[in-house]
PDB file of C-alpha atoms in Angstrom:
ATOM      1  CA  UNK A   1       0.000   0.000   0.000  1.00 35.00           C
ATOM      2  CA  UNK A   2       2.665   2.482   0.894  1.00 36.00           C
ATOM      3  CA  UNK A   3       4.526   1.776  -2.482  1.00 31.00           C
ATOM      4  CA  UNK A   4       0.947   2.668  -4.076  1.00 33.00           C
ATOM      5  CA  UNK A   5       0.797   5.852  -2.135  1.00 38.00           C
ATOM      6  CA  UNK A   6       4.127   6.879  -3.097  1.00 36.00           C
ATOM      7  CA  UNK A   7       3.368   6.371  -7.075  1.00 32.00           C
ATOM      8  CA  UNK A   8      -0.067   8.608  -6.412  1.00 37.00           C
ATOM      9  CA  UNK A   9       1.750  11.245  -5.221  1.00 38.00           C
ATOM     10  CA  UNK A  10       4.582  11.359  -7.606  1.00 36.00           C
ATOM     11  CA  UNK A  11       1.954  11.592 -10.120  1.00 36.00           C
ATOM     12  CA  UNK A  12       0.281  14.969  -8.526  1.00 37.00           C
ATOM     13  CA  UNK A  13       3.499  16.992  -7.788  1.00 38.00           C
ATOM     14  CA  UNK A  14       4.253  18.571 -11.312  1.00 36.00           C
ATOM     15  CA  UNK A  15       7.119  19.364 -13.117  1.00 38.00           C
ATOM     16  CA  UNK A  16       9.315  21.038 -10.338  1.00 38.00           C
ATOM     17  CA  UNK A  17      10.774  24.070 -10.965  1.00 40.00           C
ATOM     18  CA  UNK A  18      14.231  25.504 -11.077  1.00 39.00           C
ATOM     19  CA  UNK A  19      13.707  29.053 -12.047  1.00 40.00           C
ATOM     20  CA  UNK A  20      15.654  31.903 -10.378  1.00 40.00           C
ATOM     21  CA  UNK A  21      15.784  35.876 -10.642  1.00 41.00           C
ATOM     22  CA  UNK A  22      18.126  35.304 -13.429  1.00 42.00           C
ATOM     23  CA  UNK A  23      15.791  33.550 -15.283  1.00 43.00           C
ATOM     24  CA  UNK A  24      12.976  35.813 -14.662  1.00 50.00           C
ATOM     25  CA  UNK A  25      12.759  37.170 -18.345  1.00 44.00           C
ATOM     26  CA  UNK A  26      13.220  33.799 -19.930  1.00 40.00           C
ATOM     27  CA  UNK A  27      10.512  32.978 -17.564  1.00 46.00           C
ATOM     28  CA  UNK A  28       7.544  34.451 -19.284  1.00 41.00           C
ATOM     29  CA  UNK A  29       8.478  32.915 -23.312  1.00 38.00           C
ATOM     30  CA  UNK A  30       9.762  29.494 -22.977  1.00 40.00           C
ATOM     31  CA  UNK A  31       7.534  26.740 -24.226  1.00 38.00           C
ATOM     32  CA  UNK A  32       6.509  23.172 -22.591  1.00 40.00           C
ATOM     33  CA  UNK A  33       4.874  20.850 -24.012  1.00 41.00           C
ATOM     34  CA  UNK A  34       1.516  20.197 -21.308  1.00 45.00           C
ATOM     35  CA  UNK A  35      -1.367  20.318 -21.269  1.00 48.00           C
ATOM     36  CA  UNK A  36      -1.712  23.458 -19.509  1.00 50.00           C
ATOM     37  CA  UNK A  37       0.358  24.606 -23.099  1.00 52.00           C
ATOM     38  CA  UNK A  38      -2.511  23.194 -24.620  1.00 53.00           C
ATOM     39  CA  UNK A  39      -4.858  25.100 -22.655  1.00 50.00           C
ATOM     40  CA  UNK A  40      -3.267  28.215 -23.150  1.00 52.00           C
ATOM     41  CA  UNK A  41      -3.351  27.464 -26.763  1.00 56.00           C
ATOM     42  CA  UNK A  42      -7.206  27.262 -27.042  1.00 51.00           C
ATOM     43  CA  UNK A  43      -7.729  30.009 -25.350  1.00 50.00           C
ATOM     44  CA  UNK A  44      -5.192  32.651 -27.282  1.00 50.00           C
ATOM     45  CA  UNK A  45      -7.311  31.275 -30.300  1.00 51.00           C
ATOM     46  CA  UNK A  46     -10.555  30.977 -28.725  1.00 49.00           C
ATOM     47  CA  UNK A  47     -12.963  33.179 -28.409  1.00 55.00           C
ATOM     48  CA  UNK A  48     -13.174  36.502 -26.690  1.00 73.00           C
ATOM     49  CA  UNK A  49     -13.319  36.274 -22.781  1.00 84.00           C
ATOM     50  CA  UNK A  50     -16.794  35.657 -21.666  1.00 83.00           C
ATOM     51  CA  UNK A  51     -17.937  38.779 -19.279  1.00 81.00           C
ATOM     52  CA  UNK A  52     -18.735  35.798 -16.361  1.00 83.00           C
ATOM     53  CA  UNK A  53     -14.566  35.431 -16.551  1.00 89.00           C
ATOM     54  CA  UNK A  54     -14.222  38.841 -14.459  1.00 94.00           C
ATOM     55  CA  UNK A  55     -16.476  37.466 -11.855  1.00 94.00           C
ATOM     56  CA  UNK A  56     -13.673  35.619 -10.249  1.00 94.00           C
ATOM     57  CA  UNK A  57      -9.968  35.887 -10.247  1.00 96.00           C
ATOM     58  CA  UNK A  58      -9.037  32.427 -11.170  1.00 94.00           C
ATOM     59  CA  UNK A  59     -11.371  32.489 -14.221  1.00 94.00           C
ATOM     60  CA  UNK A  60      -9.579  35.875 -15.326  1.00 96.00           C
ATOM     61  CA  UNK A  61      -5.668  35.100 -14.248  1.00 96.00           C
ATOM     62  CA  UNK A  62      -5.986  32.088 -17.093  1.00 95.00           C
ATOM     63  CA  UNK A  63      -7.159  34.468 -19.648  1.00 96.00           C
ATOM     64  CA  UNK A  64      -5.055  36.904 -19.094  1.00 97.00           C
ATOM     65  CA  UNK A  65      -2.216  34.586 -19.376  1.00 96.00           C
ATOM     66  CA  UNK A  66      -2.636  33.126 -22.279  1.00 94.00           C
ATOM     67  CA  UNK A  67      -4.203  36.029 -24.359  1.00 95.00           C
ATOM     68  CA  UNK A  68      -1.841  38.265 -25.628  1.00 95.00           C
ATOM     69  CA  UNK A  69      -4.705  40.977 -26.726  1.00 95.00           C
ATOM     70  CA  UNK A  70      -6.893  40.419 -23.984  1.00 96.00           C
ATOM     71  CA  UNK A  71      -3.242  40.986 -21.455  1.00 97.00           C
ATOM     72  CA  UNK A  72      -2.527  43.968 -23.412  1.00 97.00           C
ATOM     73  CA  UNK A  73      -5.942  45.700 -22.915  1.00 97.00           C
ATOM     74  CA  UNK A  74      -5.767  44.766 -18.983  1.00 98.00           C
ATOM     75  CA  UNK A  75      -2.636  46.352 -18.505  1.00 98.00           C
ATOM     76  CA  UNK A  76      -2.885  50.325 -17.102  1.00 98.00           C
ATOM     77  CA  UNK A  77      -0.700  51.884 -19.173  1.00 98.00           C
ATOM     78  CA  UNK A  78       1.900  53.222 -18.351  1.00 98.00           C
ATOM     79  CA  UNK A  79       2.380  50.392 -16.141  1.00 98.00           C
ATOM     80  CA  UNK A  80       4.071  51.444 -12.675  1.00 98.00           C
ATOM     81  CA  UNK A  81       7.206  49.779 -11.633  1.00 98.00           C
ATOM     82  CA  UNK A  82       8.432  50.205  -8.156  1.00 98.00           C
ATOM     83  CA  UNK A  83      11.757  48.897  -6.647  1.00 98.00           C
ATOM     84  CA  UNK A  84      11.973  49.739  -3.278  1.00 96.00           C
ATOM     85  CA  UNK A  85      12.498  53.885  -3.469  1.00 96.00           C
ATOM     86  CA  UNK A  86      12.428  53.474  -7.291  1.00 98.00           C
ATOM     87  CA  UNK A  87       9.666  54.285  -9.654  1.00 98.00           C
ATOM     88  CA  UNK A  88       9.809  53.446 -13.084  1.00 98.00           C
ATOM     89  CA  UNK A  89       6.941  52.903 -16.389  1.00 98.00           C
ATOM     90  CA  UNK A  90       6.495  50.406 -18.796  1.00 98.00           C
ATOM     91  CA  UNK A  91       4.652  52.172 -21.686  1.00 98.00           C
ATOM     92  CA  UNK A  92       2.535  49.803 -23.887  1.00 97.00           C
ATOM     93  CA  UNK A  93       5.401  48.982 -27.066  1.00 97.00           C
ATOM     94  CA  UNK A  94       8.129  47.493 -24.183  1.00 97.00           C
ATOM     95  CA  UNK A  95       5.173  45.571 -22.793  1.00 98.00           C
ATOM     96  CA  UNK A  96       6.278  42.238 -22.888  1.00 97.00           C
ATOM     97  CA  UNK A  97       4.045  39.122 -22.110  1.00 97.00           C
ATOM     98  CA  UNK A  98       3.709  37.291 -19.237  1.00 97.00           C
ATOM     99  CA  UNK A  99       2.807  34.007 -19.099  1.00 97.00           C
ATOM    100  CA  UNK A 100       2.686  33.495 -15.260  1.00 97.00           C
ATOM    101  CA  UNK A 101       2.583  29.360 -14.476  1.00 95.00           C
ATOM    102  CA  UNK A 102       0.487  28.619 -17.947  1.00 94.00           C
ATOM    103  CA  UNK A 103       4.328  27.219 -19.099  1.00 90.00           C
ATOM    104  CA  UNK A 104       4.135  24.391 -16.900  1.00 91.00           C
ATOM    105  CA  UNK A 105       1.435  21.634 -15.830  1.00 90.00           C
ATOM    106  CA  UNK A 106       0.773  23.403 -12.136  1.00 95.00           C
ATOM    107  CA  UNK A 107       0.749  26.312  -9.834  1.00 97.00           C
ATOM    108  CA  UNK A 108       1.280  26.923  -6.123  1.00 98.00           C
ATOM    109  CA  UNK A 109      -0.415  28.656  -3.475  1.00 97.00           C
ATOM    110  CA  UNK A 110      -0.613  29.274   0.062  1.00 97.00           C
ATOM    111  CA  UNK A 111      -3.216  29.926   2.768  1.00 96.00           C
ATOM    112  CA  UNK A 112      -4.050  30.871   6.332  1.00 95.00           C
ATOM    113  CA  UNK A 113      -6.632  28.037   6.933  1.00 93.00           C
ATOM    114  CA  UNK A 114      -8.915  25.965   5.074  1.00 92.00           C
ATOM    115  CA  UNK A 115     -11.776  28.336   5.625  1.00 91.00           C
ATOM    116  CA  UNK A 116      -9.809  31.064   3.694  1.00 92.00           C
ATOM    117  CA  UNK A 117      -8.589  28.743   1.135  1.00 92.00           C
ATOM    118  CA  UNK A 118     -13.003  27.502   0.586  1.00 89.00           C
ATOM    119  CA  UNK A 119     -13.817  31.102   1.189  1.00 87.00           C
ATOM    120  CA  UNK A 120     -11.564  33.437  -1.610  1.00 85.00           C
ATOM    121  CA  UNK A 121     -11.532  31.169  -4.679  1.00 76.00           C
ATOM    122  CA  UNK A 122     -15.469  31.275  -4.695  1.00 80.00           C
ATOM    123  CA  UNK A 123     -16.281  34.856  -4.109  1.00 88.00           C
ATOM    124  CA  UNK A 124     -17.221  37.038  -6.373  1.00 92.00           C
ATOM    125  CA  UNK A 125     -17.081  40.072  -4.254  1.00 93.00           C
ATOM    126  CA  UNK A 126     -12.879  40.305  -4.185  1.00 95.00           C
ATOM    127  CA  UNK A 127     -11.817  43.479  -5.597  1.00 96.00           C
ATOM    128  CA  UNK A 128      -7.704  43.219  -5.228  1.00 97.00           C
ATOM    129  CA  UNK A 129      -5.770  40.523  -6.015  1.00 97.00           C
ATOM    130  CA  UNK A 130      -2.168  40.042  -6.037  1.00 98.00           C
ATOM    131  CA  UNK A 131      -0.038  37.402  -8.010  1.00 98.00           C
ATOM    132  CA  UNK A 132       3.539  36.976  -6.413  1.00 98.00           C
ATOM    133  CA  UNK A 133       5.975  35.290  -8.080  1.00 98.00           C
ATOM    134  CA  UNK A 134       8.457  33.976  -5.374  1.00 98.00           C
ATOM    135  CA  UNK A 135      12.210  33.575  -6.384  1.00 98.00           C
ATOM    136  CA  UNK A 136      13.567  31.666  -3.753  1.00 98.00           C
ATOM    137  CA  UNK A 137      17.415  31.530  -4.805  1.00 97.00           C
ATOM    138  CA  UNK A 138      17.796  34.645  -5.079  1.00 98.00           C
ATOM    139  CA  UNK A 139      15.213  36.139  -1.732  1.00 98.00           C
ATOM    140  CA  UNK A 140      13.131  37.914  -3.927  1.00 98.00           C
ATOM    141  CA  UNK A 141       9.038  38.655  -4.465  1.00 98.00           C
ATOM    142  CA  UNK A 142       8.082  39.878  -7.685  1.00 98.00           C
ATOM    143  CA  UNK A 143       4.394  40.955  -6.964  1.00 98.00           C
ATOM    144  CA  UNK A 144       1.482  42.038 -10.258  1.00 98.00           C
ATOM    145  CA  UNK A 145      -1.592  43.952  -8.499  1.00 98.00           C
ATOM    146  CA  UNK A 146      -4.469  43.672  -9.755  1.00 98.00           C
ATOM    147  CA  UNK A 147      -7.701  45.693  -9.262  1.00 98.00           C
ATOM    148  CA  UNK A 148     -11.199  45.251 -10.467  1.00 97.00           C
ATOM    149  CA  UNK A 149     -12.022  48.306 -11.980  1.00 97.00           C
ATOM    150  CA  UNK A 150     -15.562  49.457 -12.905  1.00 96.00           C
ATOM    151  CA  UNK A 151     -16.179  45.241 -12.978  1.00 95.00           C
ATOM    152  CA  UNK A 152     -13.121  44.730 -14.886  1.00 97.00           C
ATOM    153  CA  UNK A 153     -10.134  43.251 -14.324  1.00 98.00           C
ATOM    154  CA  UNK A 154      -6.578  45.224 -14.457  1.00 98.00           C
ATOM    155  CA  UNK A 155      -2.992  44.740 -13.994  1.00 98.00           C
ATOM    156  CA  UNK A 156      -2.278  48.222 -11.908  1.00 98.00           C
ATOM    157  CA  UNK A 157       1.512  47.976 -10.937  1.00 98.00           C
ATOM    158  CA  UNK A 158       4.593  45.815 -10.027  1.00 98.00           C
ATOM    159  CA  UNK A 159       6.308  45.986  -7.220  1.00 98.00           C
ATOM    160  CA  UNK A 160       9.476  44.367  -6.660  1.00 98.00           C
ATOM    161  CA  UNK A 161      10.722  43.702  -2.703  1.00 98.00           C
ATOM    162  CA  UNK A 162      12.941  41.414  -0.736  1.00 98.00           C
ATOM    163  CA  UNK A 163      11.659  38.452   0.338  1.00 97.00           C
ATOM    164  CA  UNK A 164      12.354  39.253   4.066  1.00 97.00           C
ATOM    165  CA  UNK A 165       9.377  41.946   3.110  1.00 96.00           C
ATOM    166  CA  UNK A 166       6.930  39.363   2.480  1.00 95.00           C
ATOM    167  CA  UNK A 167       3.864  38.413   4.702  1.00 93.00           C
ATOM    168  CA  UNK A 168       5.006  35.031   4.218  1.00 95.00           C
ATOM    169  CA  UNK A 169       8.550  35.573   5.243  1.00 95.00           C
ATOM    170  CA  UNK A 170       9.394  33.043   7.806  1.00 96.00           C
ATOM    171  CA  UNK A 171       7.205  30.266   5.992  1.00 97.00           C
ATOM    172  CA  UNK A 172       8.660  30.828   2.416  1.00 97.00           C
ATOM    173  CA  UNK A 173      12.520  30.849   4.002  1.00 97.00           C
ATOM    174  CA  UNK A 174      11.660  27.242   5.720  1.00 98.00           C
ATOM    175  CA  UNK A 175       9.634  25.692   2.652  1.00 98.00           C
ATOM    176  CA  UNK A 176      13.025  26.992   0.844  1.00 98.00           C
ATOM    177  CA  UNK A 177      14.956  24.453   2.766  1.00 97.00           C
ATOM    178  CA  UNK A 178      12.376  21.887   2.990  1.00 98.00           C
ATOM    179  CA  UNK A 179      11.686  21.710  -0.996  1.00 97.00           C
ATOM    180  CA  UNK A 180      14.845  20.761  -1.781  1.00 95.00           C
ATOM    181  CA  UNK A 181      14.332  16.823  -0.293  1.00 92.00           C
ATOM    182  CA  UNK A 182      17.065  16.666   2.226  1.00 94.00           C
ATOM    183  CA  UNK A 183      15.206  13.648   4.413  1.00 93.00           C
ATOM    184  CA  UNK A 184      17.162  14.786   7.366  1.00 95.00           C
ATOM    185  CA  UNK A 185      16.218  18.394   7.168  1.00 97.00           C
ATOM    186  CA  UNK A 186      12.425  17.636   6.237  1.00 97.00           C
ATOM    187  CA  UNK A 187      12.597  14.732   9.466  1.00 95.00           C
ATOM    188  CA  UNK A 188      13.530  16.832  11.720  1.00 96.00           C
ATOM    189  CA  UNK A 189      10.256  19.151  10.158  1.00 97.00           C
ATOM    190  CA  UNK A 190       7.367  16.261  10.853  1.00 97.00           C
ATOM    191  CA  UNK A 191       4.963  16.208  13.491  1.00 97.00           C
ATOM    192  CA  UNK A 192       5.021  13.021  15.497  1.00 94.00           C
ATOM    193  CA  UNK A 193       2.665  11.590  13.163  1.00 95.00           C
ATOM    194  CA  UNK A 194       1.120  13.123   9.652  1.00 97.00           C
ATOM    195  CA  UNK A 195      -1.670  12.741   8.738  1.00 97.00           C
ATOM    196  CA  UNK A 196      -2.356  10.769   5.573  1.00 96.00           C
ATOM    197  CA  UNK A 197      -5.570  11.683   2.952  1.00 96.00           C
ATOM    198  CA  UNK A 198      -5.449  10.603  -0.426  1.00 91.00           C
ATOM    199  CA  UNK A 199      -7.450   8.338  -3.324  1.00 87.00           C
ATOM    200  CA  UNK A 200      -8.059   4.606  -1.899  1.00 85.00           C
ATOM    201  CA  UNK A 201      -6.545   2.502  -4.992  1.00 83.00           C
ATOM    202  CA  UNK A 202      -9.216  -0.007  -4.293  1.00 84.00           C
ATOM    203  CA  UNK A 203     -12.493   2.822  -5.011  1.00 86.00           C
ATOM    204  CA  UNK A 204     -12.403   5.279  -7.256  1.00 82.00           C
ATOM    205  CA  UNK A 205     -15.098   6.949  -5.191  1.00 87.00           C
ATOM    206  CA  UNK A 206     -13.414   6.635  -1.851  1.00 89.00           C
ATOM    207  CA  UNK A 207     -10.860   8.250   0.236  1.00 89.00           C
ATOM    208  CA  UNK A 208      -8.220   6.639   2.688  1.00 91.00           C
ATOM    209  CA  UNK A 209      -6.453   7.852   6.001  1.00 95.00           C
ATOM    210  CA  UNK A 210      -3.558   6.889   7.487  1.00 95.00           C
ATOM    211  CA  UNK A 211      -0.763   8.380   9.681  1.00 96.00           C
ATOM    212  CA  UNK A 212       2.951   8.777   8.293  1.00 95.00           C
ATOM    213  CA  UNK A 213       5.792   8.888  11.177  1.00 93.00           C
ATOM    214  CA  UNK A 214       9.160   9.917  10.298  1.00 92.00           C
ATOM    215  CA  UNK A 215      10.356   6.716   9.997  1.00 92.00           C
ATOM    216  CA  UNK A 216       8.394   6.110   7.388  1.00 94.00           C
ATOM    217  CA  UNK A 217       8.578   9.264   5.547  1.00 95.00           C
ATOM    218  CA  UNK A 218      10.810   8.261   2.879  1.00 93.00           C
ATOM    219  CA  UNK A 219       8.304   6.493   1.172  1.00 91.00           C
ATOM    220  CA  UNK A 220       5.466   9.012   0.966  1.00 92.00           C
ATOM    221  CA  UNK A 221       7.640  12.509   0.461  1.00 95.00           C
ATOM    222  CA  UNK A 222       6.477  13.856  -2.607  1.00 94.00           C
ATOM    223  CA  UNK A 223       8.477  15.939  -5.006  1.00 94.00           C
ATOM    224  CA  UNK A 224       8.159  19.919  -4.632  1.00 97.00           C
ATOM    225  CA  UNK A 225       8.814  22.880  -6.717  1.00 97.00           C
ATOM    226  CA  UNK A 226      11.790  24.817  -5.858  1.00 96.00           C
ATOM    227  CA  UNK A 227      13.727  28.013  -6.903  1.00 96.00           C
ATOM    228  CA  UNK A 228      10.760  29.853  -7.815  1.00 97.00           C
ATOM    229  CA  UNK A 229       7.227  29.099  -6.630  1.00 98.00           C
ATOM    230  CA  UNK A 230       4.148  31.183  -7.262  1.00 98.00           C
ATOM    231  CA  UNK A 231       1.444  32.399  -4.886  1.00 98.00           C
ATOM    232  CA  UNK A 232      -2.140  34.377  -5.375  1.00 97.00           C
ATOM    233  CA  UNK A 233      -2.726  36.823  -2.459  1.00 96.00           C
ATOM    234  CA  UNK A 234      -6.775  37.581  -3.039  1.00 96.00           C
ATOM    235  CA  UNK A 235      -8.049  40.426  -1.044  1.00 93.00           C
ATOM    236  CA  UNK A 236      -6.208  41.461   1.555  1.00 85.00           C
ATOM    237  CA  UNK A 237      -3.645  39.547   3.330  1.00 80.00           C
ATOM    238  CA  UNK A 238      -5.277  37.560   5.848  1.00 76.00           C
ATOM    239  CA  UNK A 239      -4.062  37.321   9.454  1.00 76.00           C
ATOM    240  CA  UNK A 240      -1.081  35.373  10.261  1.00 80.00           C
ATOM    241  CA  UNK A 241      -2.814  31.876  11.970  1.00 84.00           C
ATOM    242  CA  UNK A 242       0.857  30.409  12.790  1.00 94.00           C
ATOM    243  CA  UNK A 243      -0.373  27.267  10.159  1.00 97.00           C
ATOM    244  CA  UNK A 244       0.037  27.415   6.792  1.00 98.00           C
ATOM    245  CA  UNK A 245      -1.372  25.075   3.656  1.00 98.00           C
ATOM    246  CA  UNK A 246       0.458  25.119   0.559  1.00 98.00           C
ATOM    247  CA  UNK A 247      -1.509  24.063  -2.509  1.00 98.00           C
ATOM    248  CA  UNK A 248      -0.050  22.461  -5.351  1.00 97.00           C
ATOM    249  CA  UNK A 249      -2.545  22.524  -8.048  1.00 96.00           C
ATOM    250  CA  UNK A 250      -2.690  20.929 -11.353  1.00 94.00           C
ATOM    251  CA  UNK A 251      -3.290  22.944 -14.634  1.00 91.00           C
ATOM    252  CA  UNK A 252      -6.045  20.901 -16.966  1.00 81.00           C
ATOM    253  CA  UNK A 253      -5.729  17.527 -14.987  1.00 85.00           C
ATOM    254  CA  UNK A 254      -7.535  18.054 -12.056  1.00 83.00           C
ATOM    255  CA  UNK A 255      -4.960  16.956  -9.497  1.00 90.00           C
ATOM    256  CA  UNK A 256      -4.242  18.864  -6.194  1.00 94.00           C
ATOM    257  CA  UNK A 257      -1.659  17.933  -3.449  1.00 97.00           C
ATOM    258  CA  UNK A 258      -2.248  19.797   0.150  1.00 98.00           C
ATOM    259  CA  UNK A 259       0.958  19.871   2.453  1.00 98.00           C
ATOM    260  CA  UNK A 260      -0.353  21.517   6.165  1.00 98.00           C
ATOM    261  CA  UNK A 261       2.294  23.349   8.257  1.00 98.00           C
ATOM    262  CA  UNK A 262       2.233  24.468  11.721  1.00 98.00           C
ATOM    263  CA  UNK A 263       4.369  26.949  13.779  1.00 97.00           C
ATOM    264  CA  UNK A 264       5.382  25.504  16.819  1.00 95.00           C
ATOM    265  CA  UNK A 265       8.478  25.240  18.756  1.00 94.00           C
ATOM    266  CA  UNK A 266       9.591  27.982  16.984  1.00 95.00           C
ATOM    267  CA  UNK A 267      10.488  26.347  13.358  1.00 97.00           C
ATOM    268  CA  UNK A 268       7.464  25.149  11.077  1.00 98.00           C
ATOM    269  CA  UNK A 269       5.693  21.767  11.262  1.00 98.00           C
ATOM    270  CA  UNK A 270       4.276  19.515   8.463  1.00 98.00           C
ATOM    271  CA  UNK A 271       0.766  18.004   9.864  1.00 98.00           C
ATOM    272  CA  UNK A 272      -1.090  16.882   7.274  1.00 98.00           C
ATOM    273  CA  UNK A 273      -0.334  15.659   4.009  1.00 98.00           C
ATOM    274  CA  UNK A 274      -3.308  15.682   1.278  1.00 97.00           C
ATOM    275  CA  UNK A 275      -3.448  14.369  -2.052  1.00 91.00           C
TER     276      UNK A 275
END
C-alpha cells in the first residue's frame, strides 16, 4: 500500500521548478509541451473572454495569461514599476508578455486556513488581487496587483521587494529548505505523526487515512517545486494563523496535493499531508 501511495503522489506533484531571478525574463516565453500549453493554446485562439470570466480571479488570471490581446488591454498603461524607493513605467510597445505558471502543468499557493482557502476562490465580491511570483534563490518577491475596476479586471503595478518583506517571510525561508528533499532536514520538520488523505486505490469513489511517522517518511515525500514558486494573495492579506497550507494545483488535470504546516516550537511543522 505504501509503495501505491508513493506512485499517487509522484503523479500529482508537477514538473518542479528551477527558475531563479536570473531567469525571470526567460521565464515568461519558454515553451513546454503540457497540457496546460494546450490550454493556453485554445484560449489565445478561442474566443473573446466571456464577461462571467471577471467574476472571479481564477477564471480571469488564465485568460489573461494566455491572451496576448486580452493581457494587453488589462494592462494600465503606463504600467508602474516600483523597486523599493524606485519608480519606473512600462509604456505599452516594451510591454512584454507574461505568461505566469500557464508554461508548466501546475501552480502553487498558500493559505491561512482551510476556511480562507473555501472562502476566496469562490467569491465574487474580491476586488484586489495580487499574483507573487516567489524567487527563492535569489530572496526575492516579484508581486502584479491587480484591481477590479468598474467590474473589470486590471494589472495596476509591479512591485518588486525582498523576500524578508513578504507576509510570508518566515514560511517561504523554511519551505526553501524543505523543498529541496534533504530527508534529514524535512525529518527533523514532521509532526510526530502526519496525517495521511489521499485516493483509496481499491475505489475510485473513496478516500483513505492513514498516519505517516518519520520513519516512514521516505516512502510518501512527494516531489516539490523549488527556486521559484508562485502564490495568489486575493483580497487582503489575511491574518497570520501560525499554520500554513500550501496548494499544489494541477493545470487541466484536475490533481491537487495539500501539504499543512504548523508553527510551533519555533520552526514550522508539516501536519497533514493531502493528495
Amino acid at each position: 500500500m505504501m509503495l501505491t501511495v508513493a506512485v499517487m503522489l509522484t503523479a500529482c506533484q508537477g514538473q518542479k521548478s528551477s527558475n531563479s531571478e536570473e531567469a525571470e525574463s526567460a521565464d515568461s516565453t519558454q515553451t513546454v509541451d503540457t497540457t496546460a500549453t494546450t490550454l493556453q493554446e485554445e484560449i489565445a485562439q478561442g474566443a473573446p473572454m466571456p464577461k462571467a470570466a471577471d467574476e472571479l480571479f481564477d477564471d480571469f488570471i488564465f485568460n489573461f495569461a494566455a491572451n496576448k490581446k486580452l493581457q494587453t488591454s488589462r494592462v494600465k498603461f503606463p504600467l508602474k514599476v516600483i523597486r523599493g524607493d524606485e519608480v519606473s513605467y512600462v509604456n505599452k510597445g516594451q510591454w512584454q508578455m507574461e505568461y505566469f505558471f500557464m508554461n508548466q502543468d501546475y501552480y502553487t499557493l498558500l493559505f491561512n486556513s482551510e476556511e480562507e482557502m473555501e472562502r476566496v476562490q469562490q467569491s465574487t465580491s474580491i476586488e484586489h488581487a495580487v499574483v507573487e511570483k516567489i524567487y527563492l534563490d535569489a530572496k526575492t518577491v516579484k508581486q502584479f496587483v491587480f484591481d477590479r475596476v468598474n467590474g473589470l479586471w486590471m494589472l495596476q503595478q509591479v512591485i518588486h521587494m525582498p523576500l524578508s518583506e513578504s507576509s510570508n517571510a518566515s514560511f517561504l525561508a523554511f519551505y526553501d529548505q524543505f523543498s529541496k528533499g534533504d530527508d534529514d532536514y524535512q525529518q527533523k520538520h514532521l509532526d510526530e505523526s502526519v496525517k495521511f488523505v489521499g485516493p483509496d486505490p481499491d475505489d475510485d469513489f473513496a478516500q483513505m487515512e492513514g498516519v505517516i511517522t518519520p520513519d516512514t517518511w521516505e516512502a510518501f515525500a512527494p516531489d516539490l517545486p523549488s527556486g521559484m514558486i508562485y502564490n495568489i494573495v486575493y483580497g487582503k492579506p489575511q491574518k497570520d494563523t501560525g499554520r500554513k497550507i500550501f496548494v499544489l494545483r494541477g493545470i487541466a488535470n484536475g490533481l491537487e496535493m495539500e501539504l499543512t504546516f504548523k508553527h510551533e516550537g519555533g520552526k514550522w511543522i508539516l501536519t497533514k499531508l493531502t493528495t
